[in-house]
CSV table of C-alpha atoms in Angstrom, one decimal:
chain,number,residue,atom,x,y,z
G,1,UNK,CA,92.9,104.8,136.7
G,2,UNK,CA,91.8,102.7,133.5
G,3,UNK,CA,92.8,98.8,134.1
G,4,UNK,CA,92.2,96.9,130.2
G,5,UNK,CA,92.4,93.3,130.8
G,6,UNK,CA,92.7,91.4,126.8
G,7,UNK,CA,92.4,87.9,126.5
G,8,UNK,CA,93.5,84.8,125.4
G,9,UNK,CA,97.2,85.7,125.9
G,10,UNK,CA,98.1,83.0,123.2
G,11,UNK,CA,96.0,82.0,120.2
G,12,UNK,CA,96.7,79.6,117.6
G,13,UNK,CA,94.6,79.0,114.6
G,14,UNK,CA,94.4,77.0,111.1
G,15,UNK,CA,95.0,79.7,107.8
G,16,UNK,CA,91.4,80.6,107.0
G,17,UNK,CA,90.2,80.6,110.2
G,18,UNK,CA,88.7,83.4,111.8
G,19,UNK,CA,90.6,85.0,115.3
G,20,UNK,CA,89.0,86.9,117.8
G,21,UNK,CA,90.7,88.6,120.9
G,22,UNK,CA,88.7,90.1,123.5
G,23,UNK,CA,89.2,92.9,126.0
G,24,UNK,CA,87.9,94.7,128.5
G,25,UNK,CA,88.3,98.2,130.5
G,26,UNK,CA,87.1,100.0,134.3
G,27,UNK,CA,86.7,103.1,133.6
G,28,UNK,CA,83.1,104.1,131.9
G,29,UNK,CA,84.4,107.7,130.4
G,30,UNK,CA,86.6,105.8,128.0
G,31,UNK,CA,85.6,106.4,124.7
G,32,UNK,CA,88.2,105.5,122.4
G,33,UNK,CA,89.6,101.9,121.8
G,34,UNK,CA,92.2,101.4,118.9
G,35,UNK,CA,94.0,98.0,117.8
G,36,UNK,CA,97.8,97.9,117.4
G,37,UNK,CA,99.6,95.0,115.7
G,38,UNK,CA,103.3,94.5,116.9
G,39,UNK,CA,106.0,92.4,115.1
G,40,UNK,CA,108.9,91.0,116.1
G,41,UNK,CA,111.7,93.8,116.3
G,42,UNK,CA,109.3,96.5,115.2
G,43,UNK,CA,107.1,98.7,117.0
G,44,UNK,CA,103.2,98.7,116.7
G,45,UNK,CA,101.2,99.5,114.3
G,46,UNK,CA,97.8,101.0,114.5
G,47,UNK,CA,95.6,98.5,112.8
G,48,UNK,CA,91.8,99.4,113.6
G,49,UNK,CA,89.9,101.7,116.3
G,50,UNK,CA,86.6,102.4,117.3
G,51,UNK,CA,84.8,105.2,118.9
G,52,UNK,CA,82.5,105.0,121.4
G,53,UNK,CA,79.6,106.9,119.7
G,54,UNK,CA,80.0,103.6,117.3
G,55,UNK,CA,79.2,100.0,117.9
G,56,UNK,CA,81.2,97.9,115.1
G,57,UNK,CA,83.9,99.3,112.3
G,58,UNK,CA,84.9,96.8,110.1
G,59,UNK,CA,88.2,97.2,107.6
G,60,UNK,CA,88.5,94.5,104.8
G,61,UNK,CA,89.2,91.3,107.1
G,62,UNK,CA,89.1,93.0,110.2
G,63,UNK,CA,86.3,94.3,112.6
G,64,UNK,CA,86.2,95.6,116.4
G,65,UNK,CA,83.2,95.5,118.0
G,66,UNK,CA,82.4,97.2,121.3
G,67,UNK,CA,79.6,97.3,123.8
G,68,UNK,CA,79.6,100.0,126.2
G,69,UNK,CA,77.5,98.8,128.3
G,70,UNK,CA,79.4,96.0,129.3
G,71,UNK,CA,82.7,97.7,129.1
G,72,UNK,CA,84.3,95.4,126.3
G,73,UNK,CA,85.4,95.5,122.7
G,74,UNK,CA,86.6,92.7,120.6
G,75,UNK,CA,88.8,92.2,117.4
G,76,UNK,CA,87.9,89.8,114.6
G,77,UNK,CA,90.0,88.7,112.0
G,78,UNK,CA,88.5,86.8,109.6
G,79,UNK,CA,90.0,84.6,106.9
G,80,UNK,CA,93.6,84.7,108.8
G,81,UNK,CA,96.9,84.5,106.8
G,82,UNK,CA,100.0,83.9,108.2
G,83,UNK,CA,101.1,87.0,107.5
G,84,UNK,CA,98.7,88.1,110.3
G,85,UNK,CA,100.7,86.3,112.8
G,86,UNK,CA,102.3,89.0,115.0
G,87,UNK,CA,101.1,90.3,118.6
G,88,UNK,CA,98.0,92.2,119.5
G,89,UNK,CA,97.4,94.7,122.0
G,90,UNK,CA,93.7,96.7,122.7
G,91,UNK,CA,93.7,99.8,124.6
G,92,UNK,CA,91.9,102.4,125.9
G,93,UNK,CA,91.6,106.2,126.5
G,94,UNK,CA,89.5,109.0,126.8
G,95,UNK,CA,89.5,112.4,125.9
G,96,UNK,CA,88.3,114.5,129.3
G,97,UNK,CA,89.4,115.1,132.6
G,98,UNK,CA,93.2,115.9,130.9
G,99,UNK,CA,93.3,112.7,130.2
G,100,UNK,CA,94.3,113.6,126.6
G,101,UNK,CA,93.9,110.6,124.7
G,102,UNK,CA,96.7,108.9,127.1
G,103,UNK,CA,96.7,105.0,126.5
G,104,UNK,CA,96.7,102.1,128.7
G,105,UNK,CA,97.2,98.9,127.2
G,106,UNK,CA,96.3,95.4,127.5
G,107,UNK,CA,98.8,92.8,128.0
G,108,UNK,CA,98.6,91.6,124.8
G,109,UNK,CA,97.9,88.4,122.1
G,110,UNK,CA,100.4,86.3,120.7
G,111,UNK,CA,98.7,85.2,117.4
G,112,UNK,CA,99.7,82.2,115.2
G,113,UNK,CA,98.3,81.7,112.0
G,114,UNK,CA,99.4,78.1,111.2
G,115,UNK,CA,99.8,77.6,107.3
F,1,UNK,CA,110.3,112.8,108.6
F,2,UNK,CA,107.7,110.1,107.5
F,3,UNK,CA,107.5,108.2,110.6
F,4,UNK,CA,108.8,107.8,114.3
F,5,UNK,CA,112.8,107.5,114.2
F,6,UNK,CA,114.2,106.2,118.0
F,7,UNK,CA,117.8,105.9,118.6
F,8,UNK,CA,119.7,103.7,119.3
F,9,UNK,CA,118.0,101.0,118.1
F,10,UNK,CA,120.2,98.9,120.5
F,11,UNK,CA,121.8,99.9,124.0
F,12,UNK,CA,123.8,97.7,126.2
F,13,UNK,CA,124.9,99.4,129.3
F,14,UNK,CA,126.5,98.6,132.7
F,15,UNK,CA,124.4,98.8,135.4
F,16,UNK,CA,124.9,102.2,137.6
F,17,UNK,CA,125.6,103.9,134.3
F,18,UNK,CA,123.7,106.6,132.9
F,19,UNK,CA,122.0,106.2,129.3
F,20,UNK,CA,120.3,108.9,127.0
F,21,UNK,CA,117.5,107.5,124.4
F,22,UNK,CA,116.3,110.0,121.6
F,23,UNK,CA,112.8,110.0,119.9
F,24,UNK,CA,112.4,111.9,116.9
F,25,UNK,CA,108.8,112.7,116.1
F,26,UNK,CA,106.9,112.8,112.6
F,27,UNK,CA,106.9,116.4,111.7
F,28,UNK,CA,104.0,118.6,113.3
F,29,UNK,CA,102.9,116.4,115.6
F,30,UNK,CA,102.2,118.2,119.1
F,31,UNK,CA,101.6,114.9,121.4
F,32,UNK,CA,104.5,112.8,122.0
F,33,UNK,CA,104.3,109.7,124.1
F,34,UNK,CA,107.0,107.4,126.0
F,35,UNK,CA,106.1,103.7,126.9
F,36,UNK,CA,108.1,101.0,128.0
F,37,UNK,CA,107.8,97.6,126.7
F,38,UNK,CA,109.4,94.5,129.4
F,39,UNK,CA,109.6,90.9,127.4
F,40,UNK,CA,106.7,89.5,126.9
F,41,UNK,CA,104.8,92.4,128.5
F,42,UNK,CA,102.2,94.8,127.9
F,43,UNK,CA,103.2,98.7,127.2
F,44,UNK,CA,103.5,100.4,130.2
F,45,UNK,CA,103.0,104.7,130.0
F,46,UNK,CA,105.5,106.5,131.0
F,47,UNK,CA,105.7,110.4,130.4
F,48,UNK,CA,103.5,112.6,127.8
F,49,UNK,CA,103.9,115.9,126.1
F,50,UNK,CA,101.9,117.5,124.6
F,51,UNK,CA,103.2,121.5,122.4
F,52,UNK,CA,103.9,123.4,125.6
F,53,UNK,CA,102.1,122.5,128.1
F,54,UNK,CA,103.9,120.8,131.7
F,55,UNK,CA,104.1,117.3,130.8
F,56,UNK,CA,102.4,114.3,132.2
F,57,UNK,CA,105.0,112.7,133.8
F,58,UNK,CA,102.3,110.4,136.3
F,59,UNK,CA,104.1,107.1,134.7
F,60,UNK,CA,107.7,107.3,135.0
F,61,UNK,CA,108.8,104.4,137.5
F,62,UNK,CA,111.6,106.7,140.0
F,63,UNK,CA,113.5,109.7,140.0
F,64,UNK,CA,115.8,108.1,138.4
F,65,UNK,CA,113.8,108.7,135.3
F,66,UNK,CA,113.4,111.9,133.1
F,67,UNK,CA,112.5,113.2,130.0
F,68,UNK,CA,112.9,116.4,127.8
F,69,UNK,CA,110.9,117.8,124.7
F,70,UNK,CA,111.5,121.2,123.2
F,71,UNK,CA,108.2,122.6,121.7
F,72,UNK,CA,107.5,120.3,119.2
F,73,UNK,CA,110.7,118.7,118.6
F,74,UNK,CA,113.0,116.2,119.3
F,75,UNK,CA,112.7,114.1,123.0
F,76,UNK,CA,115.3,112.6,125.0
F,77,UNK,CA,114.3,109.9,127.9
F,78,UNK,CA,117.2,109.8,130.3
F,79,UNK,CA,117.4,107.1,132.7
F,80,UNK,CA,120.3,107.6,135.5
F,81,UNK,CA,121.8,104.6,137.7
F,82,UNK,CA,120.9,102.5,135.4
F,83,UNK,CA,119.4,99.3,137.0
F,84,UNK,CA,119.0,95.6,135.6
F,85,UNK,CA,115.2,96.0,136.2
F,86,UNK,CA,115.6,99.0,133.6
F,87,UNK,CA,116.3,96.3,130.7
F,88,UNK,CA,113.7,96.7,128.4
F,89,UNK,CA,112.3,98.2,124.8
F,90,UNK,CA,111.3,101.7,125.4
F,91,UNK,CA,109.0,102.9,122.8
F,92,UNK,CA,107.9,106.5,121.7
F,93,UNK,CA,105.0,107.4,119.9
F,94,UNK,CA,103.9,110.5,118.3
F,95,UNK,CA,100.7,112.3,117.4
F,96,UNK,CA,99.0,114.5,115.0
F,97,UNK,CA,95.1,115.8,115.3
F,98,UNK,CA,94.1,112.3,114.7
F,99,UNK,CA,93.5,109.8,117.7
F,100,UNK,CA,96.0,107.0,116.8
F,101,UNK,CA,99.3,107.0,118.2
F,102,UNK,CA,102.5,105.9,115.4
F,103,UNK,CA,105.0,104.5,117.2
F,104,UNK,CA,108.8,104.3,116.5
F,105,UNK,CA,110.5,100.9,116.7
F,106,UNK,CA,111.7,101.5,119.7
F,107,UNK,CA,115.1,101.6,121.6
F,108,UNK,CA,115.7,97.9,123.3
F,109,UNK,CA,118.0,98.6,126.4
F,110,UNK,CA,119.9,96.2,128.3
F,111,UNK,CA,121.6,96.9,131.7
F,112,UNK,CA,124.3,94.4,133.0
């Protein structure tokens, strides 16, 4: 089955700075990768996702990037608020083989946006 | 309704007890979805349905484990024998035609 591995686990930055969290997945018939943003007590919250028949999406502050090839896909944040301080989890699914858009996720980011 | 509504919100249960966890899904969505959530952990599948057809139930941990969902309606997540390895947020998500999942808040259970 599909194995996402996301790194760092932890992430600490100044407000302003930009973030970037960085994943990666087995299986090659994946071909769609959201972002969820999880705060404490609530459950996630779809923030961003990217197809694979696309190579960057970009939403205001935020941006995933992915590259097929090498079977990752990143998140940047860029001009962090401490509002975006939460945790951060990338997945993947794909849409064949009955698979039906079933998620598996990565361990997730704990980010800190230091004021 | 307008989102993902999971009760309880909180369950505290003895261990070899029985507990029942409810997921009520945003209105017309046909795929419903069941993680579990241990501290500091990743979200771990668990059981999928999707309108009528025999769920995927590939994720669920033991037998102990079971879940219902009529048509497109309200699930239950049933978790007999309750053990203390069971403690943990179990989350639901639903959805519509659209890829992304919305996900409830989640039901955090404790066994002791």
């Amino acid at each position: 089955g599909e194995n996402v591995e996301q790194h760092p686990s932890t992430l600490s930055v100044q407000e302003g700075d930009s973030a970037v969290i960085k994943c990666t997945y087995s299986d090659s018939a994946s071909n769609y990768f959201p972002w969820y943003k999880q705060e404490l007590g609530k459950g996630p919250q779809l923030i961003i996702d990217i197809r694979s028949n696309v190579g960057e999406k970009k939403d205001q502050r935020i941006a995933v990037t992915l590259n097929k090839t090498a079977k990752h896909f990143s998140l940047h944040i860029t001009e962090t608020q401490p509002e975006d301080s939460a945790v951060y989890f990338c997945a993947a699914s794909k849409s064949s083989g009955g698979s039906n858009y079933k998620l598996t996720f990565g361990k997730g980011t704990l980010l800190t946006v230091n004021p | 309704g307008a989102g993902v509504s999971q009760s309880p919100s909180n369950k505290v249960t003895e261990k070899g007890k029985d507990v029942e966890l409810r997921c009520d899904p945003i209105s017309g969505h046909t795929a419903l979805y069941w993680y579990r959530q241990r501290l500091g952990q990743g979200l771990e599948f668990l059981i999928y349905f999707q309108g009528n057809s025999a769920p995927d139930k590939s994720g669920l941990p033991s037998d102990r484990f079971s879940a219902e969902r009529t048509g497109e309606s309200v699930s239950t997540l049933t978790i007999q024998r309750t053990q203390q390895e069971d403690s943990a947020v179990y989350l639901c998500a639903s959805r519509g035609r659209a890829y992304g999942y919305t996900f409830g808040s989640g039901t955090r259970l404790t066994v002791v």
